[in-house]
């Protein structure tokens, strides 16, 4: 794998894949660690005299947080100037790229607007951008578990490098030993978590915890409707989970109570035995927190992915904060991952120094931890054989 930090890039047009995927609250993209850290890489390349063309995504085409990248350019520009170009492979993009001067950066629009992003073939998208730019840099470790064109397509056609953030992430992870690890699996993307159900103890929370409960046949009520809408491969995931929990269910702890949004939007804690209920779930309840905290105290090493609930609302950050506080106090080495968990740590006001290593990656880190080869790293020649 070649590193861009060790390369002369003066005057070169760099196609830079960043992960700027962040929380979106009522249409507003929120400043995030990913945006801040990516700005660091962009600044570095600009300073070295490169012309930087940034490719990134926000959300998924069927999701509520699927938006253009215009706000991301504004947020990046608070840290280093980046102009937004509302185009990816059309004339506007081509002209903007051709007009770039050394030390300037542009951000193209949401790469997931293009069907080509999801195609395994050599597409117009890859052909055009690889002919307009000189070198490709993947700085998005956190998307490197996706076989998508902006991650694996360009290295087939261009000289390719690992970006500063990806370099930092990979080098830090290579040093980590996660033997006998306790996995705290949460967050909003439960399909990613199933790969880690094997020999280790698991504390399931977030949407994953709810899906594990649904897989046992227990009805949750209003939350079942939410999960069916939110999770595109809901039925498949339930049947995969049924199978997996049949094999290793003894190692997986699931919530025994939940924080729901009751009447007038106020938090109420309800025991699992009293479900199904007409309220949606926003957090794990206090009884679950206690059980999980006892497990955290006993752990030798800990991997935590994603927040336990809807941490953007102070009423529902409680579960996540309780788990994070316990992990921060534990003597065990801790590895934490996921864009949202990074934000939750900030909002919980816990010093980042209290954790072993905090990664910007959620699903990619999980695949890495479970020993899977990441297609994005493979494309950069990371694996020796
Ligand atoms: C993430 O948020 O983990 C990355 O941006 C990847 O997003 P995805 O799960 O939608 O591919």
Short mmCIF file of C-alpha atoms and ligand atoms in Angstrom, two decimals:
data_model
loop_
_atom_site.label_atom_id
_atom_site.label_comp_id
_atom_site.label_asym_id
_atom_site.label_seq_id
_atom_site.Cartn_x
_atom_site.Cartn_y
_atom_site.Cartn_z
CA UNK A 1 0.00 0.00 0.00
CA UNK A 2 1.40 3.41 -0.95
CA UNK A 3 0.94 6.42 1.31
CA UNK A 4 0.18 9.88 -0.04
CA UNK A 5 1.96 11.45 2.92
CA UNK A 6 5.24 10.16 1.44
CA UNK A 7 4.54 11.37 -2.13
CA UNK A 8 5.21 14.60 -3.99
CA UNK A 9 1.79 15.86 -5.12
CA UNK A 10 2.61 19.41 -6.25
CA UNK A 11 0.42 20.37 -9.22
CA UNK A 12 -1.25 16.94 -9.31
CA UNK A 13 -5.03 16.62 -9.55
CA UNK A 14 -5.96 14.31 -6.69
CA UNK A 15 -9.27 12.49 -6.64
CA UNK A 16 -9.77 12.19 -2.88
CA UNK A 17 -12.42 9.85 -1.42
CA UNK A 18 -13.38 11.11 2.03
CA UNK A 19 -16.09 9.91 4.41
CA UNK A 20 -18.10 13.00 5.36
CA UNK A 21 -21.22 11.01 6.29
CA UNK A 22 -22.61 12.79 9.36
CA UNK A 23 -25.77 13.19 11.40
CA UNK A 24 -28.56 15.18 9.79
CA UNK A 25 -31.05 16.82 12.13
CA UNK A 26 -34.21 18.17 10.47
CA UNK A 27 -32.37 18.69 7.18
CA UNK A 28 -29.33 20.29 8.79
CA UNK A 29 -26.00 18.48 8.47
CA UNK A 30 -24.22 18.61 11.83
CA UNK A 31 -20.52 19.28 12.23
CA UNK A 32 -18.80 15.97 12.97
CA UNK A 33 -15.46 14.41 13.83
CA UNK A 34 -15.38 12.96 10.31
CA UNK A 35 -15.73 16.41 8.75
CA UNK A 36 -13.10 17.85 11.10
CA UNK A 37 -10.62 15.03 10.51
CA UNK A 38 -11.19 15.05 6.72
CA UNK A 39 -10.53 18.80 6.71
CA UNK A 40 -7.12 17.97 8.18
CA UNK A 41 -6.28 15.71 5.21
CA UNK A 42 -7.57 18.26 2.68
CA UNK A 43 -5.54 21.02 4.29
CA UNK A 44 -2.44 18.83 4.20
CA UNK A 45 -2.82 18.10 0.46
CA UNK A 46 -3.59 21.73 -0.38
CA UNK A 47 -0.48 22.82 1.49
CA UNK A 48 1.58 20.39 -0.56
CA UNK A 49 0.34 22.18 -3.71
CA UNK A 50 -2.15 19.57 -4.95
CA UNK A 51 -5.42 20.33 -6.75
CA UNK A 52 -7.97 18.43 -4.68
CA UNK A 53 -11.22 16.95 -6.04
CA UNK A 54 -13.22 15.46 -3.16
CA UNK A 55 -15.72 12.63 -3.59
CA UNK A 56 -17.99 11.68 -0.70
CA UNK A 57 -21.47 10.48 0.22
CA UNK A 58 -24.18 11.42 2.71
CA UNK A 59 -26.71 8.76 3.73
CA UNK A 60 -28.17 6.12 1.44
CA UNK A 61 -30.56 6.84 -1.48
CA UNK A 62 -33.55 5.46 0.47
CA UNK A 63 -32.68 7.18 3.76
CA UNK A 64 -33.95 10.34 5.45
CA UNK A 65 -30.40 11.67 5.76
CA UNK A 66 -29.70 11.45 2.02
CA UNK A 67 -28.78 15.00 0.96
CA UNK A 68 -26.47 16.94 -1.35
CA UNK A 69 -22.95 17.77 -0.16
CA UNK A 70 -23.45 21.54 -0.21
CA UNK A 71 -23.66 21.88 3.59
CA UNK A 72 -20.60 19.65 4.02
CA UNK A 73 -18.57 22.06 1.86
CA UNK A 74 -19.67 24.93 4.11
CA UNK A 75 -18.72 22.99 7.23
CA UNK A 76 -15.35 22.00 5.75
CA UNK A 77 -14.77 25.63 4.76
CA UNK A 78 -14.88 26.64 8.42
CA UNK A 79 -11.59 24.74 8.67
CA UNK A 80 -10.14 24.90 5.15
CA UNK A 81 -11.68 26.45 2.05
CA UNK A 82 -13.56 23.98 -0.13
CA UNK A 83 -15.92 24.99 -2.95
CA UNK A 84 -19.02 22.94 -3.63
CA UNK A 85 -19.73 21.84 -7.22
CA UNK A 86 -23.31 20.61 -7.69
CA UNK A 87 -22.28 17.94 -10.20
CA UNK A 88 -20.17 14.78 -10.38
CA UNK A 89 -19.47 13.76 -13.97
CA UNK A 90 -21.13 16.49 -16.04
CA UNK A 91 -19.73 19.62 -17.69
CA UNK A 92 -19.83 21.66 -14.47
CA UNK A 93 -17.60 19.15 -12.71
CA UNK A 94 -15.23 18.85 -15.68
CA UNK A 95 -14.82 22.64 -15.95
CA UNK A 96 -14.35 23.07 -12.19
CA UNK A 97 -11.65 20.37 -12.17
CA UNK A 98 -9.86 21.88 -15.18
CA UNK A 99 -9.91 25.35 -13.58
CA UNK A 100 -8.42 24.22 -10.25
CA UNK A 101 -5.20 25.92 -9.21
CA UNK A 102 -2.50 24.44 -7.00
CA UNK A 103 -3.63 24.45 -3.35
CA UNK A 104 -7.38 24.62 -4.14
CA UNK A 105 -10.09 22.08 -3.30
CA UNK A 106 -13.60 21.33 -4.57
CA UNK A 107 -16.24 18.94 -3.24
CA UNK A 108 -18.39 17.18 -5.84
CA UNK A 109 -21.99 16.23 -5.11
CA UNK A 110 -23.21 13.11 -3.26
CA UNK A 111 -21.59 10.22 -5.08
CA UNK A 112 -24.56 8.01 -4.19
CA UNK A 113 -26.70 10.11 -6.58
CA UNK A 114 -25.08 8.04 -9.32
CA UNK A 115 -26.31 4.50 -10.04
CA UNK A 116 -22.76 3.84 -11.26
CA UNK A 117 -21.52 4.08 -7.68
CA UNK A 118 -23.28 0.78 -6.97
CA UNK A 119 -22.12 -1.01 -10.12
CA UNK A 120 -19.27 -3.50 -10.24
CA UNK A 121 -18.68 -2.79 -13.95
CA UNK A 122 -16.33 -0.18 -15.39
CA UNK A 123 -18.70 2.76 -15.62
CA UNK A 124 -18.82 6.20 -17.21
CA UNK A 125 -18.37 7.59 -13.70
CA UNK A 126 -15.03 5.84 -13.19
CA UNK A 127 -13.86 6.43 -16.77
CA UNK A 128 -14.57 10.17 -16.75
CA UNK A 129 -13.13 11.05 -13.35
CA UNK A 130 -10.06 8.87 -13.84
CA UNK A 131 -9.35 10.67 -17.11
CA UNK A 132 -9.81 14.12 -15.52
CA UNK A 133 -7.64 13.46 -12.43
CA UNK A 134 -4.02 12.29 -12.02
CA UNK A 135 -4.07 10.14 -8.90
CA UNK A 136 -6.62 8.53 -6.60
CA UNK A 137 -6.45 8.70 -2.82
CA UNK A 138 -8.69 6.67 -0.51
CA UNK A 139 -8.89 8.47 2.84
CA UNK A 140 -12.15 6.79 3.85
CA UNK A 141 -11.29 3.72 5.92
CA UNK A 142 -14.85 3.89 7.21
CA UNK A 143 -16.30 3.16 3.74
CA UNK A 144 -13.63 0.65 2.74
CA UNK A 145 -15.89 -2.31 3.60
CA UNK A 146 -18.10 -1.32 0.65
CA UNK A 147 -17.33 -2.65 -2.84
CA UNK A 148 -18.54 0.62 -4.32
CA UNK A 149 -17.06 2.33 -7.37
CA UNK A 150 -15.64 5.33 -5.51
CA UNK A 151 -13.75 2.89 -3.28
CA UNK A 152 -12.71 -0.01 -5.55
CA UNK A 153 -13.28 1.30 -9.11
CA UNK A 154 -10.57 3.96 -9.44
CA UNK A 155 -7.54 1.94 -8.24
CA UNK A 156 -8.00 -0.28 -11.34
CA UNK A 157 -7.30 2.73 -13.58
CA UNK A 158 -5.12 5.16 -11.63
CA UNK A 159 -2.06 5.24 -9.45
CA UNK A 160 -3.62 4.94 -5.99
CA UNK A 161 -2.63 5.80 -2.45
CA UNK A 162 -3.87 5.63 1.14
CA UNK A 163 -4.75 9.08 2.48
CA UNK A 164 -3.48 10.52 5.80
CA UNK A 165 -6.55 9.45 7.81
CA UNK A 166 -6.67 5.95 6.36
CA UNK A 167 -2.94 5.60 7.06
CA UNK A 168 -3.43 6.66 10.68
CA UNK A 169 -6.38 4.31 11.18
CA UNK A 170 -4.70 1.24 9.67
CA UNK A 171 -1.43 1.78 11.55
CA UNK A 172 -3.27 2.18 14.88
CA UNK A 173 -5.44 -0.91 14.32
CA UNK A 174 -2.45 -3.09 13.45
CA UNK A 175 -1.18 -2.62 17.01
CA UNK A 176 -4.42 -3.63 18.75
CA UNK A 177 -4.96 -7.05 20.28
CA UNK A 178 -8.58 -7.91 21.00
CA UNK A 179 -8.36 -11.36 22.61
CA UNK A 180 -11.28 -12.31 24.92
CA UNK A 181 -13.04 -9.15 23.95
CA UNK A 182 -16.48 -8.01 25.12
CA UNK A 183 -18.44 -6.65 22.16
CA UNK A 184 -20.97 -3.86 22.73
CA UNK A 185 -22.86 -3.82 19.46
CA UNK A 186 -25.25 -0.96 18.87
CA UNK A 187 -25.90 1.86 16.42
CA UNK A 188 -28.32 2.26 13.55
CA UNK A 189 -26.97 -0.36 11.10
CA UNK A 190 -27.77 -3.77 12.63
CA UNK A 191 -27.01 -5.75 9.45
CA UNK A 192 -23.30 -5.02 9.98
CA UNK A 193 -23.26 -6.53 13.49
CA UNK A 194 -24.19 -10.13 12.76
CA UNK A 195 -20.62 -10.97 11.67
CA UNK A 196 -19.41 -10.57 15.22
CA UNK A 197 -21.75 -13.12 16.74
CA UNK A 198 -19.40 -16.03 17.32
CA UNK A 199 -17.26 -16.89 20.34
CA UNK A 200 -17.31 -13.62 22.26
CA UNK A 201 -19.72 -12.16 24.80
CA UNK A 202 -22.01 -9.55 23.26
CA UNK A 203 -24.07 -6.77 24.83
CA UNK A 204 -26.64 -5.96 22.17
CA UNK A 205 -28.26 -2.53 22.14
CA UNK A 206 -29.41 0.15 19.69
CA UNK A 207 -31.42 -1.18 16.76
CA UNK A 208 -29.33 -4.36 16.85
CA UNK A 209 -30.53 -5.20 20.37
CA UNK A 210 -34.14 -4.68 19.31
CA UNK A 211 -33.66 -6.87 16.22
CA UNK A 212 -32.19 -9.66 18.38
CA UNK A 213 -35.32 -9.50 20.54
CA UNK A 214 -37.61 -9.50 17.48
CA UNK A 215 -35.76 -12.55 16.15
CA UNK A 216 -36.97 -14.48 19.21
CA UNK A 217 -40.57 -13.76 18.17
CA UNK A 218 -41.27 -11.13 20.87
CA UNK A 219 -43.43 -8.28 19.61
CA UNK A 220 -42.38 -4.70 20.39
CA UNK A 221 -45.41 -2.85 18.99
CA UNK A 222 -44.80 0.59 17.41
CA UNK A 223 -41.06 -0.11 17.26
CA UNK A 224 -41.65 -3.16 15.02
CA UNK A 225 -43.25 -0.85 12.45
CA UNK A 226 -40.32 1.56 12.70
CA UNK A 227 -37.77 -1.24 12.26
CA UNK A 228 -39.59 -2.67 9.24
CA UNK A 229 -39.55 0.77 7.60
CA UNK A 230 -36.00 1.69 8.57
CA UNK A 231 -34.20 -1.58 7.80
CA UNK A 232 -34.38 -2.45 4.13
CA UNK A 233 -33.46 -6.14 4.52
CA UNK A 234 -35.57 -6.59 7.68
CA UNK A 235 -36.96 -10.09 6.93
CA UNK A 236 -33.60 -11.49 5.87
CA UNK A 237 -31.90 -10.03 8.91
CA UNK A 238 -34.51 -11.52 11.25
CA UNK A 239 -34.08 -14.98 9.74
CA UNK A 240 -30.25 -14.70 9.76
CA UNK A 241 -30.37 -13.59 13.39
CA UNK A 242 -32.71 -16.46 14.35
CA UNK A 243 -30.19 -18.91 12.94
CA UNK A 244 -27.16 -17.24 14.50
CA UNK A 245 -28.77 -16.76 17.92
CA UNK A 246 -29.73 -20.44 17.82
CA UNK A 247 -25.99 -21.24 17.64
CA UNK A 248 -24.48 -18.63 19.97
CA UNK A 249 -27.46 -16.98 21.69
CA UNK A 250 -26.11 -17.88 25.15
CA UNK A 251 -23.32 -15.36 24.67
CA UNK A 252 -25.60 -12.52 23.62
CA UNK A 253 -27.27 -10.29 26.22
CA UNK A 254 -30.27 -8.29 25.05
CA UNK A 255 -32.11 -5.40 26.76
CA UNK A 256 -34.62 -6.18 29.52
CA UNK A 257 -36.15 -2.69 29.46
CA UNK A 258 -36.30 0.32 27.18
CA UNK A 259 -36.65 4.10 27.30
CA UNK A 260 -39.59 5.08 25.07
CA UNK A 261 -40.99 8.41 23.98
CA UNK A 262 -44.27 8.51 25.89
CA UNK A 263 -47.09 11.04 25.83
CA UNK A 264 -45.97 14.65 25.21
CA UNK A 265 -42.57 13.31 24.07
CA UNK A 266 -41.40 12.56 27.62
CA UNK A 267 -39.17 9.60 28.42
CA UNK A 268 -40.74 6.57 30.09
CA UNK A 269 -38.92 3.36 30.99
CA UNK A 270 -40.86 0.17 30.30
CA UNK A 271 -39.88 -3.46 31.03
CA UNK A 272 -39.58 -5.74 28.03
CA UNK A 273 -42.22 -8.06 29.51
CA UNK A 274 -44.78 -5.25 29.20
CA UNK A 275 -44.23 -4.90 25.44
CA UNK A 276 -45.79 -4.65 22.81
CA UNK A 277 -46.53 -0.95 23.42
CA UNK A 278 -47.72 1.94 21.27
CA UNK A 279 -44.48 3.90 21.82
CA UNK A 280 -41.26 3.88 19.83
CA UNK A 281 -37.99 2.94 21.55
CA UNK A 282 -35.23 5.55 21.95
CA UNK A 283 -32.83 4.06 24.50
CA UNK A 284 -32.01 1.10 26.71
CA UNK A 285 -33.62 1.30 30.16
CA UNK A 286 -31.96 1.54 33.63
CA UNK A 287 -32.23 -2.21 34.39
CA UNK A 288 -30.41 -3.06 31.15
CA UNK A 289 -27.78 -0.43 31.94
CA UNK A 290 -27.10 -2.08 35.30
CA UNK A 291 -26.71 -5.56 33.80
CA UNK A 292 -24.44 -4.24 31.03
CA UNK A 293 -22.32 -2.20 33.45
CA UNK A 294 -21.62 -5.36 35.50
CA UNK A 295 -20.36 -7.08 32.33
CA UNK A 296 -18.19 -4.09 31.40
CA UNK A 297 -16.55 -4.19 34.85
CA UNK A 298 -15.51 -7.83 34.26
CA UNK A 299 -14.18 -7.33 30.72
CA UNK A 300 -10.50 -7.72 29.75
CA UNK A 301 -10.85 -5.82 26.47
CA UNK A 302 -13.85 -4.02 24.99
CA UNK A 303 -15.00 -3.15 21.49
CA UNK A 304 -17.98 -0.78 21.30
CA UNK A 305 -19.72 0.10 18.06
CA UNK A 306 -22.41 2.75 17.86
CA UNK A 307 -24.61 4.47 20.46
CA UNK A 308 -27.19 2.55 22.53
CA UNK A 309 -30.01 4.94 21.67
CA UNK A 310 -31.01 8.30 20.18
CA UNK A 311 -28.18 10.29 21.70
CA UNK A 312 -29.07 13.59 19.97
CA UNK A 313 -31.90 14.02 22.51
CA UNK A 314 -30.59 14.60 26.09
CA UNK A 315 -33.42 12.41 27.47
CA UNK A 316 -32.19 9.45 25.48
CA UNK A 317 -28.41 9.79 25.71
CA UNK A 318 -28.58 8.28 29.22
CA UNK A 319 -28.00 4.65 28.19
CA UNK A 320 -25.12 5.51 25.85
CA UNK A 321 -23.56 7.81 28.44
CA UNK A 322 -23.80 5.16 31.18
CA UNK A 323 -22.07 2.57 28.96
CA UNK A 324 -19.41 5.05 27.79
CA UNK A 325 -18.70 6.16 31.36
CA UNK A 326 -18.26 2.54 32.47
CA UNK A 327 -15.97 1.79 29.51
CA UNK A 328 -13.93 4.93 30.22
CA UNK A 329 -13.45 3.85 33.86
CA UNK A 330 -12.65 0.24 33.02
CA UNK A 331 -9.05 -0.99 33.12
CA UNK A 332 -9.71 -3.01 29.96
CA UNK A 333 -8.28 -1.80 26.66
CA UNK A 334 -11.14 -0.23 24.71
CA UNK A 335 -11.65 0.22 20.98
CA UNK A 336 -14.60 2.42 20.03
CA UNK A 337 -15.96 2.97 16.56
CA UNK A 338 -18.60 4.68 14.46
CA UNK A 339 -19.32 8.24 13.39
CA UNK A 340 -22.28 8.53 15.76
CA UNK A 341 -20.40 7.10 18.73
CA UNK A 342 -17.72 9.77 18.20
CA UNK A 343 -20.43 12.42 18.51
CA UNK A 344 -22.00 10.69 21.51
CA UNK A 345 -18.63 10.75 23.33
CA UNK A 346 -18.43 14.52 22.73
CA UNK A 347 -22.00 15.06 23.95
CA UNK A 348 -21.38 12.87 27.02
CA UNK A 349 -18.45 15.15 27.88
CA UNK A 350 -16.09 12.26 28.58
CA UNK A 351 -12.43 12.86 27.80
CA UNK A 352 -11.34 10.92 24.72
CA UNK A 353 -8.07 10.16 26.50
CA UNK A 354 -9.95 7.73 28.75
CA UNK A 355 -10.41 5.26 25.88
CA UNK A 356 -7.82 3.01 24.22
CA UNK A 357 -8.47 3.97 20.60
CA UNK A 358 -11.39 5.77 18.98
CA UNK A 359 -11.97 5.08 15.31
CA UNK A 360 -14.10 7.11 12.91
CA UNK A 361 -15.33 3.84 11.37
CA UNK A 362 -18.38 1.80 12.30
CA UNK A 363 -19.15 -1.05 9.88
CA UNK A 364 -15.67 -1.05 8.33
CA UNK A 365 -14.04 -1.40 11.73
CA UNK A 366 -16.44 -4.19 12.62
CA UNK A 367 -15.50 -6.14 9.47
CA UNK A 368 -11.83 -5.49 10.22
CA UNK A 369 -12.24 -6.73 13.81
CA UNK A 370 -14.10 -9.84 12.60
CA UNK A 371 -11.15 -10.66 10.33
CA UNK A 372 -12.84 -9.91 6.98
CA UNK A 373 -10.77 -8.44 4.14
CA UNK A 374 -11.93 -4.92 3.32
CA UNK A 375 -12.39 -4.42 -0.45
CA UNK A 376 -11.11 -0.83 -0.23
CA UNK A 377 -7.86 -1.92 1.42
CA UNK A 378 -7.56 -4.83 -0.99
CA UNK A 379 -7.81 -2.39 -3.93
CA UNK A 380 -4.90 -0.40 -2.47
CA UNK A 381 -2.76 -3.56 -2.19
CA UNK A 382 -2.90 -3.72 1.64
CA UNK A 383 -3.09 -7.51 1.90
CA UNK A 384 0.12 -9.36 1.05
CA UNK A 385 -1.57 -12.52 -0.36
C1 LIG B 1 -20.58 4.92 7.80
O1 LIG B 1 -21.28 5.85 8.22
O2 LIG B 1 -20.32 3.92 8.48
C2 LIG B 1 -19.96 5.06 6.44
O3 LIG B 1 -20.11 6.34 5.94
C3 LIG B 1 -20.53 4.03 5.50
O4 LIG B 1 -21.89 4.26 5.29
P1 LIG B 1 -22.85 3.09 4.73
O5 LIG B 1 -23.03 2.11 5.85
O6 LIG B 1 -24.12 3.77 4.34
O7 LIG B 1 -22.15 2.45 3.56
#
